[in-house]
Coordinates of C-alpha atoms in Angstrom, one line a residue:
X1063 CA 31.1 87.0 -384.4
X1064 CA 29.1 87.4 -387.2
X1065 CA 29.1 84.1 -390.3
X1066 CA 30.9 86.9 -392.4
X1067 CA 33.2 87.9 -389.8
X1068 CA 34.3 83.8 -389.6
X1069 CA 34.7 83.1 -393.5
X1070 CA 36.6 86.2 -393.6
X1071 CA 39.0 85.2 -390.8
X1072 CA 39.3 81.9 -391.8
X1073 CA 40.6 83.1 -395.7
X1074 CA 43.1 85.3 -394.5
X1075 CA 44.3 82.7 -392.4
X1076 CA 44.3 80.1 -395.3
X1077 CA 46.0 82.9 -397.6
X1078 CA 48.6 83.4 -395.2
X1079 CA 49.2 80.2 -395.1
X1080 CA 49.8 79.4 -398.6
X1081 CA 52.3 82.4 -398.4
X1082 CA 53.9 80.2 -396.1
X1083 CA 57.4 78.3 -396.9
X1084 CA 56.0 74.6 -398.3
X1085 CA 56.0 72.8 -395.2
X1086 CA 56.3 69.2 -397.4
X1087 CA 59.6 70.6 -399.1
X1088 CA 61.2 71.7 -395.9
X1089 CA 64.4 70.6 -394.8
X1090 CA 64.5 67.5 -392.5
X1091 CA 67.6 65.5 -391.3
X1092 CA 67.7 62.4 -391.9
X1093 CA 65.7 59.8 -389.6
X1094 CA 64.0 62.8 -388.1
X1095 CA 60.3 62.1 -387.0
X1096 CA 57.6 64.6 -386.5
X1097 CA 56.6 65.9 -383.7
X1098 CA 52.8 65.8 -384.5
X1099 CA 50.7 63.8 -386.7
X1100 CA 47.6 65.4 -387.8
X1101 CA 44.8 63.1 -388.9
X1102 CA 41.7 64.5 -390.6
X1103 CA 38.8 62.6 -391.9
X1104 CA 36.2 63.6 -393.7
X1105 CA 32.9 61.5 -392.9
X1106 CA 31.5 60.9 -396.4
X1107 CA 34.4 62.5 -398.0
X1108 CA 34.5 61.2 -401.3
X1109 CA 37.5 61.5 -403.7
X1110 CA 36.1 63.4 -406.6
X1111 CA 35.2 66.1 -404.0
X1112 CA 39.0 67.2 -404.8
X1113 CA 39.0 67.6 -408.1
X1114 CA 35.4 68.8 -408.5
X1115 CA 35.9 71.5 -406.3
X1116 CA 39.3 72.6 -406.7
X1117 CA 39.0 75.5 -408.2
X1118 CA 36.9 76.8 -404.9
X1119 CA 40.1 75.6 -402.5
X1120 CA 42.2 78.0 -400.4
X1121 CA 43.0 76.4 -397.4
X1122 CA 43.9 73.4 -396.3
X1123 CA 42.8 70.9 -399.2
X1124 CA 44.7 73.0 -401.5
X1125 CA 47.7 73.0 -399.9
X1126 CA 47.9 69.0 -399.7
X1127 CA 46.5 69.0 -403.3
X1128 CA 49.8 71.1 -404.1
X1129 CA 52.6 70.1 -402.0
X1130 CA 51.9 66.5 -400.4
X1131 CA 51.6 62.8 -401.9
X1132 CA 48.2 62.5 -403.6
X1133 CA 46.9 59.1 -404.4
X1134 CA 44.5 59.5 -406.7
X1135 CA 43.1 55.7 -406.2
X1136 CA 42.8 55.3 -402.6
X1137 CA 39.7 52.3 -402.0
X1138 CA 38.5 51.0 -398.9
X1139 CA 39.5 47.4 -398.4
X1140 CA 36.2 46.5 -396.2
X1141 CA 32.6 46.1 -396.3
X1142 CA 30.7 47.3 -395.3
X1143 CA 31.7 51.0 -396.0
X1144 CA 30.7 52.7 -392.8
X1145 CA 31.5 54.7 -390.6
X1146 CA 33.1 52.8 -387.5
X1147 CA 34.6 50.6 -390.4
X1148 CA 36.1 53.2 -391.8
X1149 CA 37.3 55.1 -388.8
X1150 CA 38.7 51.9 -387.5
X1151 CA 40.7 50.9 -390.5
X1152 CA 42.8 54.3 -390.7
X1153 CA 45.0 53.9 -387.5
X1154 CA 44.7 50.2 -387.6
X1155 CA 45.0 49.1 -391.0
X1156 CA 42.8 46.0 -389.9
X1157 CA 40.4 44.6 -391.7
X1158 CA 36.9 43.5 -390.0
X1159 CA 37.9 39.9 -390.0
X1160 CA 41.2 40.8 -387.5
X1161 CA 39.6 44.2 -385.8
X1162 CA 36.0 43.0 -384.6
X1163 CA 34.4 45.7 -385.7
X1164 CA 32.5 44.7 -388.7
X1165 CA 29.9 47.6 -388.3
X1166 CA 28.5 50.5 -387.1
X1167 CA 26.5 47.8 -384.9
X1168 CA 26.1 44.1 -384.9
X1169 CA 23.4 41.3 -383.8
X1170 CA 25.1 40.2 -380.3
X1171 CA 23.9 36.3 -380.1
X1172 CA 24.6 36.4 -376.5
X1173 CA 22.9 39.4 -375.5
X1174 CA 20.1 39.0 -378.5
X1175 CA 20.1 42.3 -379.4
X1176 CA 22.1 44.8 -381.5
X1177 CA 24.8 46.8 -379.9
X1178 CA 27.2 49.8 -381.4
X1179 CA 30.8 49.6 -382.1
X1180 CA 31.4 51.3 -378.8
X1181 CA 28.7 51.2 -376.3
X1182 CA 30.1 49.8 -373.0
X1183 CA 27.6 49.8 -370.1
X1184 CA 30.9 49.2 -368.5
X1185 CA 31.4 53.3 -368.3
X1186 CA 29.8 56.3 -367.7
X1187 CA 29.6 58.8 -369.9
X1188 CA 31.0 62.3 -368.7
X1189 CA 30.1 65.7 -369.5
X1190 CA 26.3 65.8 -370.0
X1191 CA 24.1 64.5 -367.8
X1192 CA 24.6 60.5 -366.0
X1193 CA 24.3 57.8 -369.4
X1194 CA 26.0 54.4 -370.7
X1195 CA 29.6 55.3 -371.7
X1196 CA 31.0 54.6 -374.8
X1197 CA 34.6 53.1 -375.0
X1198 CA 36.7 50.8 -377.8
X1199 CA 36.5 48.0 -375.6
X1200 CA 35.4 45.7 -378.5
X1201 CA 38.0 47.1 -380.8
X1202 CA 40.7 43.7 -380.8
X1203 CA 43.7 45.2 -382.0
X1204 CA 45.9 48.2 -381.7
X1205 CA 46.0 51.3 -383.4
X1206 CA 49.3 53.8 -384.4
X1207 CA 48.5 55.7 -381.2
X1208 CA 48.8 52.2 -379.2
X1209 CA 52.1 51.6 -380.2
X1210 CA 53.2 54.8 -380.0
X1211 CA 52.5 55.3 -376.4
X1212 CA 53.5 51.4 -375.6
X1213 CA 57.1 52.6 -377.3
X1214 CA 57.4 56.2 -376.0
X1215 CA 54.9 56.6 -373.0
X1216 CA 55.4 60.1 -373.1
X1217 CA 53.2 60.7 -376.2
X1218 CA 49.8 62.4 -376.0
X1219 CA 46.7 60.9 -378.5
X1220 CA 43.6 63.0 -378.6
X1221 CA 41.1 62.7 -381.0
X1222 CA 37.7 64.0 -381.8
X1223 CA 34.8 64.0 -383.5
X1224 CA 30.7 65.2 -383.4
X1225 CA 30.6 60.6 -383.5
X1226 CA 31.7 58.6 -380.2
X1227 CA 32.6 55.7 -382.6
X1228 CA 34.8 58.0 -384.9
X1229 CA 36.7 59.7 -382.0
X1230 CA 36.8 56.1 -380.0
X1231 CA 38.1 54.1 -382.5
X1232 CA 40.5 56.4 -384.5
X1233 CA 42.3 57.0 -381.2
X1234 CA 42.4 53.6 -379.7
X1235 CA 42.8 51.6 -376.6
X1236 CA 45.1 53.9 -375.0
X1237 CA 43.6 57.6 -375.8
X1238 CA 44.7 60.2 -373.5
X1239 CA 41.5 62.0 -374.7
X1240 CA 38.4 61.3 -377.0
X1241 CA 35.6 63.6 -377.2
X1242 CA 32.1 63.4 -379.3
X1243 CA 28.9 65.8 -379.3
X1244 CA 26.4 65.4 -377.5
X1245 CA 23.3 66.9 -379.0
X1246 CA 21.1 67.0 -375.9
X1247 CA 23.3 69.3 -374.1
X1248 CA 25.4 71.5 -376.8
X1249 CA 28.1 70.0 -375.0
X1250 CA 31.7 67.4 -376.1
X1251 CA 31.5 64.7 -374.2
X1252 CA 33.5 61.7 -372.8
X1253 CA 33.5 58.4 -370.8
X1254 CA 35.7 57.2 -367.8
X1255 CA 37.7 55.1 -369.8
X1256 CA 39.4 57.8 -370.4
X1257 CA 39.4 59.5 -367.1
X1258 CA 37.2 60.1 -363.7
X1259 CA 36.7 63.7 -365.1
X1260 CA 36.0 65.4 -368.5
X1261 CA 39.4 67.5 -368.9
X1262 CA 39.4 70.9 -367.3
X1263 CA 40.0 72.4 -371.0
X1264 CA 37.3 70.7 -372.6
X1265 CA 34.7 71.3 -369.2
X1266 CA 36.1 75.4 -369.9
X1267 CA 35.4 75.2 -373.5
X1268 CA 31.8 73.8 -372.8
X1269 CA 31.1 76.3 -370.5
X1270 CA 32.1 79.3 -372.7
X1271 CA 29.3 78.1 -375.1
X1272 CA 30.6 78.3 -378.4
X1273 CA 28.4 76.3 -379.9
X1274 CA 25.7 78.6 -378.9
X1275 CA 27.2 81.9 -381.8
X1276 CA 25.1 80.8 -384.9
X1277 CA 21.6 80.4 -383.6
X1278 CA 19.2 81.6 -385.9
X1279 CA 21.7 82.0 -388.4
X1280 CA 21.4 81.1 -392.3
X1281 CA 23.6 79.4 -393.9
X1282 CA 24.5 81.1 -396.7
X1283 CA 26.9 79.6 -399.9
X1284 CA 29.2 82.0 -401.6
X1285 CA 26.8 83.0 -404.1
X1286 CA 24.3 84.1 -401.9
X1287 CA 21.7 80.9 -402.0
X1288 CA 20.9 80.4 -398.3
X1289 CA 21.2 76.6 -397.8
X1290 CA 19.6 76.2 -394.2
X1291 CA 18.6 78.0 -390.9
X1292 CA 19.7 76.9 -387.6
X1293 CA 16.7 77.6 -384.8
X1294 CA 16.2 80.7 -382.8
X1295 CA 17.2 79.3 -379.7
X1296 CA 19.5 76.7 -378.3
X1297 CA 18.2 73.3 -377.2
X1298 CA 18.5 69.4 -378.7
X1299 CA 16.9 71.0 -381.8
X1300 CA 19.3 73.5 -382.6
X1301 CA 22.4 71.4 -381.3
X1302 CA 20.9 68.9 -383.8
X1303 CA 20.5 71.7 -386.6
X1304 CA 24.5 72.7 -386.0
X1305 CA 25.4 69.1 -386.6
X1306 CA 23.6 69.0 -390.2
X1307 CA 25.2 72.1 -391.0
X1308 CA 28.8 73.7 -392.3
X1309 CA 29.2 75.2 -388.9
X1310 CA 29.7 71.9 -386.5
X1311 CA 33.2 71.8 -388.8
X1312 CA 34.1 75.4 -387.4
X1313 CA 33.1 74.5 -383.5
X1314 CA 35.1 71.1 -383.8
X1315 CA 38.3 73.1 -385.2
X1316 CA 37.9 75.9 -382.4
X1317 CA 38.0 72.7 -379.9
X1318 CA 41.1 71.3 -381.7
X1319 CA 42.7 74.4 -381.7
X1320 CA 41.8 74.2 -377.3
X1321 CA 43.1 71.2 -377.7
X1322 CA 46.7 72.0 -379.3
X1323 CA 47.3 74.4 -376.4
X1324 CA 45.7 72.6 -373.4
X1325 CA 47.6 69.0 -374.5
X1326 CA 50.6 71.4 -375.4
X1327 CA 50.8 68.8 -378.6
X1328 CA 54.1 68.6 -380.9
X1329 CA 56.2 70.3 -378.2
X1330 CA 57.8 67.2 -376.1
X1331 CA 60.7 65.3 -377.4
X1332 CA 58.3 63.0 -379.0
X1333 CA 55.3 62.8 -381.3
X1334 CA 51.8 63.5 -380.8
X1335 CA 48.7 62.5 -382.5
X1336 CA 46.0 64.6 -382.8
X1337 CA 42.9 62.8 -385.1
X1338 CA 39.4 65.0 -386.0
X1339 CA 36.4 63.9 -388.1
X1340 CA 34.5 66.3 -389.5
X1341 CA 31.1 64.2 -389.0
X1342 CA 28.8 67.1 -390.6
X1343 CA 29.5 66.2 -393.6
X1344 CA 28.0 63.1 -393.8
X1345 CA 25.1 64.2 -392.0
X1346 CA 25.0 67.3 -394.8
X1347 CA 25.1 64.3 -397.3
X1348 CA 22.9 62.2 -396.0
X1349 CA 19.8 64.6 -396.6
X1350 CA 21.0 66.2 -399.6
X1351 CA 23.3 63.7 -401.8
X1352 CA 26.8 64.1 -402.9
X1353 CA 25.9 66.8 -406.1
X1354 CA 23.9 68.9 -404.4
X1355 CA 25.0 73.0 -403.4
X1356 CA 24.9 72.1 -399.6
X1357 CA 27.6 69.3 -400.2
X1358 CA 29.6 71.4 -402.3
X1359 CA 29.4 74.5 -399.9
X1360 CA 30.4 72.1 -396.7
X1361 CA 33.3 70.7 -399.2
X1362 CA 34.9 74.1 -399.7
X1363 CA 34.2 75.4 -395.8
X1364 CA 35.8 72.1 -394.8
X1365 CA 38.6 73.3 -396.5
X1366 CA 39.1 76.8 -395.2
X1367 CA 38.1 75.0 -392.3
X1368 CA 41.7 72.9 -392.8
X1369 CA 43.3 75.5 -393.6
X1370 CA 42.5 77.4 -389.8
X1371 CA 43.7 74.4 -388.2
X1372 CA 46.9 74.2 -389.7
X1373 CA 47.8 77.7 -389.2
X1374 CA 47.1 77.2 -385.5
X1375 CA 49.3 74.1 -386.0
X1376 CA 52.1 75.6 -387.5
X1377 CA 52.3 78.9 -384.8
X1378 CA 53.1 75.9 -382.2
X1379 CA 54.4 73.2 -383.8
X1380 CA 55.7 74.2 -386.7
X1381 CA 54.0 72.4 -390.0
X1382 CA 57.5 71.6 -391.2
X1383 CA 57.7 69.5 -388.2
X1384 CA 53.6 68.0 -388.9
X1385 CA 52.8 64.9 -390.6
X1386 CA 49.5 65.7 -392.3
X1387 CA 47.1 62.9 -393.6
X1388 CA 44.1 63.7 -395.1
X1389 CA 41.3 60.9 -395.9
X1390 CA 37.8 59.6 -395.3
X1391 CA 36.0 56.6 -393.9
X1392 CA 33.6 56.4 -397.0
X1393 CA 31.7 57.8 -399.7
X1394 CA 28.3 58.1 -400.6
X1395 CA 25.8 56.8 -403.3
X1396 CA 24.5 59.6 -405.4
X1397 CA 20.4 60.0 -405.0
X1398 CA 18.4 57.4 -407.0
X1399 CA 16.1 60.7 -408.1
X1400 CA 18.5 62.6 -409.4
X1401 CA 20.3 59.3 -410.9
X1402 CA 16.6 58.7 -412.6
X1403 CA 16.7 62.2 -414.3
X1404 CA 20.2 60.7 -415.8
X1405 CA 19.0 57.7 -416.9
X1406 CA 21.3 56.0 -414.7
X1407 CA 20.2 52.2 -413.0
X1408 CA 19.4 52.0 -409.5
X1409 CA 16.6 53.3 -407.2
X1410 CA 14.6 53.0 -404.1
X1411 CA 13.4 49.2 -403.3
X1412 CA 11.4 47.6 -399.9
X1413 CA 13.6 46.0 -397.3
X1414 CA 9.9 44.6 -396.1
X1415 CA 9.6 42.7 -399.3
X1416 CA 13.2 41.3 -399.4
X1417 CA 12.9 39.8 -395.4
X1418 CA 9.2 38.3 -396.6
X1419 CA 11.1 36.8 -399.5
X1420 CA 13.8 35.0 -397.3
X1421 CA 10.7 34.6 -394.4
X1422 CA 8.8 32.3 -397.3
X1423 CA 12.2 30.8 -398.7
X1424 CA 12.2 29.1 -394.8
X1425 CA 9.1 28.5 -394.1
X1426 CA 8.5 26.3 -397.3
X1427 CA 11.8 24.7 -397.2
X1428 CA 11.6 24.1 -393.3
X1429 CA 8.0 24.7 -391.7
X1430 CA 7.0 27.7 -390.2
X1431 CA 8.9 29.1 -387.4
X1432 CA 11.1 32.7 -386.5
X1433 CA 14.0 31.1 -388.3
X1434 CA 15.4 34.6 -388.8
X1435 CA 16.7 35.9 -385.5
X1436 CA 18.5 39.3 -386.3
X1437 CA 19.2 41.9 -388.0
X1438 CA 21.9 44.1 -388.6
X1439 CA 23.0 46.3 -392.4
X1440 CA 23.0 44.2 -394.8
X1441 CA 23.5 40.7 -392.5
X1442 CA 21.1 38.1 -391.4
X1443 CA 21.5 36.1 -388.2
X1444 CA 20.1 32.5 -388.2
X1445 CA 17.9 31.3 -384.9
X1446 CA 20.9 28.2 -384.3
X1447 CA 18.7 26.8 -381.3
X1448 CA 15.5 25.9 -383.9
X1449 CA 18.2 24.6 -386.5
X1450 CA 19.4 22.8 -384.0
X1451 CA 16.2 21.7 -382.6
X1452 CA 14.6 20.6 -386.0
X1453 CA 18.0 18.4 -386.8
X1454 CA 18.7 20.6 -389.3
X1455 CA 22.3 21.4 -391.1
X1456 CA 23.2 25.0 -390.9
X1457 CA 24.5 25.1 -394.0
X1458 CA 21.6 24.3 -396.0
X1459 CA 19.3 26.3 -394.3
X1460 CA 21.7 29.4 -395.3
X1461 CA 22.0 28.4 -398.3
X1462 CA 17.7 28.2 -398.6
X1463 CA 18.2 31.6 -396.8
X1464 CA 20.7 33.1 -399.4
X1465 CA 18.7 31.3 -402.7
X1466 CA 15.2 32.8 -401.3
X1467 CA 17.0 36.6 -401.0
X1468 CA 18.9 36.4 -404.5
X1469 CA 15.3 36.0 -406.2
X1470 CA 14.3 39.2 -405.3
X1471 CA 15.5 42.4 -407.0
X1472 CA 17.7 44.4 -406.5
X1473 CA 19.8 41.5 -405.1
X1474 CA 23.1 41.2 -406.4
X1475 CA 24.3 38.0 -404.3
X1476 CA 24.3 36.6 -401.1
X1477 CA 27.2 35.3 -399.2
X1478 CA 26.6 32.4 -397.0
X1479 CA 28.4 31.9 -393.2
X1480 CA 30.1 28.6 -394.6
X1481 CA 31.0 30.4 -398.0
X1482 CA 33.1 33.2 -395.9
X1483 CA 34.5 31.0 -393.8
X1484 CA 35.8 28.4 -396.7
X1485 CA 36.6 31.2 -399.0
X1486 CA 34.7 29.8 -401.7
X1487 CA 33.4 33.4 -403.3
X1488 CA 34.4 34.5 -407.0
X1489 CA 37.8 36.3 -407.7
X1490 CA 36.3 39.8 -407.7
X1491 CA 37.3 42.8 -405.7
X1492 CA 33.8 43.0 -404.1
X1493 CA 33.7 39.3 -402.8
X1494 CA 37.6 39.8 -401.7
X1495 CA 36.1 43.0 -399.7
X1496 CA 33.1 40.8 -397.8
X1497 CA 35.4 38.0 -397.3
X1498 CA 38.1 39.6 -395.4
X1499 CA 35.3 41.3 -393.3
X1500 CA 33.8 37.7 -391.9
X1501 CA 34.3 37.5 -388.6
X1502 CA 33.7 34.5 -387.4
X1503 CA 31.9 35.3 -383.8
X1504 CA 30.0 38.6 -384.6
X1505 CA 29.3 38.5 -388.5
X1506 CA 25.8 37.4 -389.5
X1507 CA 24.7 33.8 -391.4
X1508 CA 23.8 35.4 -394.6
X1509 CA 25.6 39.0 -396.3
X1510 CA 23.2 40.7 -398.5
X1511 CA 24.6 42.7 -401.9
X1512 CA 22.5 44.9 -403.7
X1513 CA 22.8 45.9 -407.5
X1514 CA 24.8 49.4 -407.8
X1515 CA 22.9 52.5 -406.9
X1516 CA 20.0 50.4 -405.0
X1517 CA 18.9 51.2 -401.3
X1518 CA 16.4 51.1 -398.8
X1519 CA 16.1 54.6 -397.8
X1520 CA 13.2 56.3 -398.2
X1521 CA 14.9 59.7 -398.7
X1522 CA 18.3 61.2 -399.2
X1523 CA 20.9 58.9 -400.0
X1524 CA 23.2 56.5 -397.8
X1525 CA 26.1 54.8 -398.4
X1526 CA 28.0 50.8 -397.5
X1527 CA 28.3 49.0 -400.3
X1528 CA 31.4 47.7 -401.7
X1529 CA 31.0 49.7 -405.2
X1530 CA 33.8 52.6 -406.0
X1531 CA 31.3 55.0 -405.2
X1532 CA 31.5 54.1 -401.6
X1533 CA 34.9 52.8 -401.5
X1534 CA 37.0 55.7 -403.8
X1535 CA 38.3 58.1 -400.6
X1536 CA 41.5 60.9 -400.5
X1537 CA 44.3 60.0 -399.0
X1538 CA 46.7 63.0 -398.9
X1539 CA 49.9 62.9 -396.7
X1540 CA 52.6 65.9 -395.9
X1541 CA 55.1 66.6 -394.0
X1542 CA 58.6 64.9 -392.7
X1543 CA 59.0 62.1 -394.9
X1544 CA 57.0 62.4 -397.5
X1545 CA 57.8 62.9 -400.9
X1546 CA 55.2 65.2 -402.5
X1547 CA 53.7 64.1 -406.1
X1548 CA 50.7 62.2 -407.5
X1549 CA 50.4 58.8 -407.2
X1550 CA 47.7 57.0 -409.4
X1551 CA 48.8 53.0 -408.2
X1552 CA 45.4 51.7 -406.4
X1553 CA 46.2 51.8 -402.6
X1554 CA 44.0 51.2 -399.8
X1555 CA 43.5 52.7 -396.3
X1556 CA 44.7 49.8 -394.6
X1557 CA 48.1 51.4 -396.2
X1558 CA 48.2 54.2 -394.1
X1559 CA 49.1 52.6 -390.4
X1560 CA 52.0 50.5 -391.2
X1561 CA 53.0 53.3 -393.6
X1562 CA 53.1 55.8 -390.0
X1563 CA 54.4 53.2 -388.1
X1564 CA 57.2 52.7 -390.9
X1565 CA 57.7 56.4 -390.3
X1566 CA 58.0 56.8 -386.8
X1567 CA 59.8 53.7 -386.2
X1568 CA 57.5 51.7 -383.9
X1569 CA 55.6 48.3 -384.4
X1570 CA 53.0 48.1 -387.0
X1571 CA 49.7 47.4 -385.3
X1572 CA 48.3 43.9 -384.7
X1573 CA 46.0 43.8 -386.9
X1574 CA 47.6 45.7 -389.9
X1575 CA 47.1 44.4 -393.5
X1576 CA 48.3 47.0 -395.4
X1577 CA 51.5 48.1 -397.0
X1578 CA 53.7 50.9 -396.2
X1579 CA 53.6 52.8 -399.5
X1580 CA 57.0 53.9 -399.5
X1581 CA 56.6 55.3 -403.7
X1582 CA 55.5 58.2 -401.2
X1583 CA 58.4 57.8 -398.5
X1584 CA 61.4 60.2 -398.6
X1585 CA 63.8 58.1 -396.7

């Protein structure tokens, strides 16, 4: 099928879905739940996407935008504003501090070196080739789908994503199925924490190669400005190319879509969950920066994209009978380049020169040594054996560590171990954010802020500060419950579990430190 064929496929199926009867104003009973929650996250997806690029909507965006509850100041409550971070907050509503995941990876002191959020050489990854696993086994509290399966065992939670650590950790513990991308192989993939076997739906939609239909294709926006090329032939290149491209948002819908029918989702006497992350987007915005034509074409094919999936949905389900959330796990920084032509602050500075400054803040205060053993973000991690072999008090060596690093621009402050765990950090919403993502056996010694719009990159942009610019996501809900309307209160994602659970009736997750935001509930 040819890249017009698929736009053209995927309008009339948004089109006739906005003919459709509002599935947010239906009529419900009262205490009746859904039968499916849908869970959509945009990587990268920040908020002003929606308004910026409304007028280009037609699909599924819009029809949130027009008939569900729109919070127009949705922040991440976190920091740093990454993607397992992120993805772990939504069904938790867990900070770092309570949920143990405090990044995409960590310094591990015990196995002195960095690990992921969800590498576990416990498993075996299934589906591609024999490779480590990935599984949330360091994930320490529940999610929605947890307690949803612990109170009606019955229920199904799937979830999906090009990222192990999105799938993994938006769908919990207790996942029926997770899938992620493998680039090698062109293949979804799994571990056996899920199962001794990928699932004979997802092994049949591998081997029917539908990742396979765009190579050598341009991508091409609306106007006609080709955007990219995928290569001429399939291989880790091309698999690679699809997954910096709009197209990786198509294949993950067509394996939803395998996925309604296989699971037979929102048909049993109870509710479902099916979560998706549509990861090319950040890896779009990562190269080109968040006001540039490639993020505003992935933007409005993300919708159509949307708007595909809940058509399929509503043929089986029913979309009156569909809880819809829409949100993301960050933003993104704008590029320092383009911010330059502005003459906005911020820019490009050397990491090198920062870690030389804290090497020489040590070393004079303490005689040389490695004092610094690890690294991870924006965290330092102490060498506690020399401290403790030179009689020294940890707390003054971090603070020496955190006085050498605020000397050097672009530092904006640096939080010390001892300040995080006393809570003695101003009464700002960006000390609140590092603060309540300490954790006291896998955060680092030091916590490094940098001025807005500064980062290390080289190229592109990045995101994980706590600034709005990172933190300012969507959060969209429709569906049974809901009452539709704009809501400009600040809320943050950490709202959203306890908010489901309040709606289905089950125990808020263990770790959840959010609100439900009942302005938005209908009952």
């Amino acid at each position: 099928m040819s890249i017009r064929t698929t736009m053209t496929a995927a309008l009339v199926a948004a089109a006739t879905l906005m003919a459709a009867p509002s599935p947010a104003r239906s009529a419900t009973t009262e205490g009746e739940v859904p039968r499916l929650i849908l869970l959509v996250a945009v990587d990268q997806g920040r908020y002003d996407y929606l308004p910026r690029f409304a007028g280009q909507f037609t699909g599924g965006f819009k029809m949130l935008m027009d008939q569900g509850a729109v919070f127009t100041n949705a922040h991440l409550d976190h920091y740093p504003s990454v993607t397992a971070v992120g993805h772990s907050a939504m069904l938790t509503g867990a900070p770092p501090s309570a949920s143990g995941i405090i990044g995409n990876d960590w310094y591990d002191r015990k196995e002195k070196r960095n690990v992921t959020s969800v590498e576990d050489p416990g498993t075996a990854r299934l589906g591609a080739g024999e490779t480590t696993g990935s599984s949330p086994h360091r994930l320490k509290v529940s999610t929605v789908g947890d307690e949803l399966k612990m109170a009606h065992p019955g229920a199904r939670v799937v979830s999906m994503s090009f990222k192990d650590r999105s799938a993994i950790l938006m769908g919990g513990r207790m996942a029926d199925v997770a899938l992620w991308w493998d680039t090698e192989s062109g293949n979804f993939v799994t571990s056996t924490w899920y199962g001794d076997a990928l699932p004979e739906w997802a092994a049949a939609f591998n081997a029917k190669r539908p990742a396979d239909a765009w190579v050598g294709k341009e991508w091409t926006a609306a106007n006609g400005e080709v955007l990219g090329q995928l290569p001429d032939a399939p291989g880790p290149g091309y698999y690679g190319g699809v997954y910096n491209s709009a197209f990786g948002n198509d294949l993950l819908v067509s394996l939803a879509e395998a996925a309604l029918e296989a699971e037979a989702l929102g048909t049993r006497e109870t509710t479902d969950i099916l979560a998706l992350s549509f990861s090319c987007n950040d890896a779009v915005g990562h190269g080109k920066g968040p006001h540039s034509p490639q993020v505003e074409d992935i933007t409005v094919r993300t919708d159509q994209a949307l708007g595909r999936l809940l058509g399929a949905i509503d043929r089986q389900v029913g979309l009156a009978r569909t809880l819809v959330i829409v949100t993301a796990d960050h933003g993104v920084a704008p590029v320092p380049e383009q911010m330059a032509e502005w003459k906005m602050p911020g820019g490009r500075f050397s990491r090198a020169a920062l870690e030389e400054s804290a090497r020489t803040a040590l070393e004079t205060a303490f005689g040389p040594g490695e004092w610094v053993e690890g690294r991870a973000g924006s965290a330092i991690y102490l060498d506690r054996e020399l401290i403790a072999e030179n009689g020294l008090d940890p707390a003054a060596v971090q603070r020496v560590l955190a006085s050498g690093i605020e000397a050097v621009p672009p530092t904006w402050r640096a939080y010390t171990r001892d300040q995080l765990i006393e809570g003695r950090v101003p009464p700002d919403p960006w000390s609140r954010r590092v603060l309540v993502s300490f954790h006291r056996e896998r955060s680092g010694d030091v916590e490094v802020l940098l001025e807005p719009y500064w980062m290390s990159s080289t190229s592109g942009t990045t995101h994980g500060t706590p600034w709005s610019y990172d933190t300012h996501i969507p959060l969209m809900l429709m569906g049974p419950g809901i009452r539709p309307g704009r809501y400009h209160d600040t809320v943050v994602l950490n709202d959203l579990a306890p908010t489901l659970a309040t709606l289905l009736g089950i125990e808020a997750p263990s770790g959840a430190s959010g609100r439900a935001l009942s302005e938005a509930l209908a009952r």
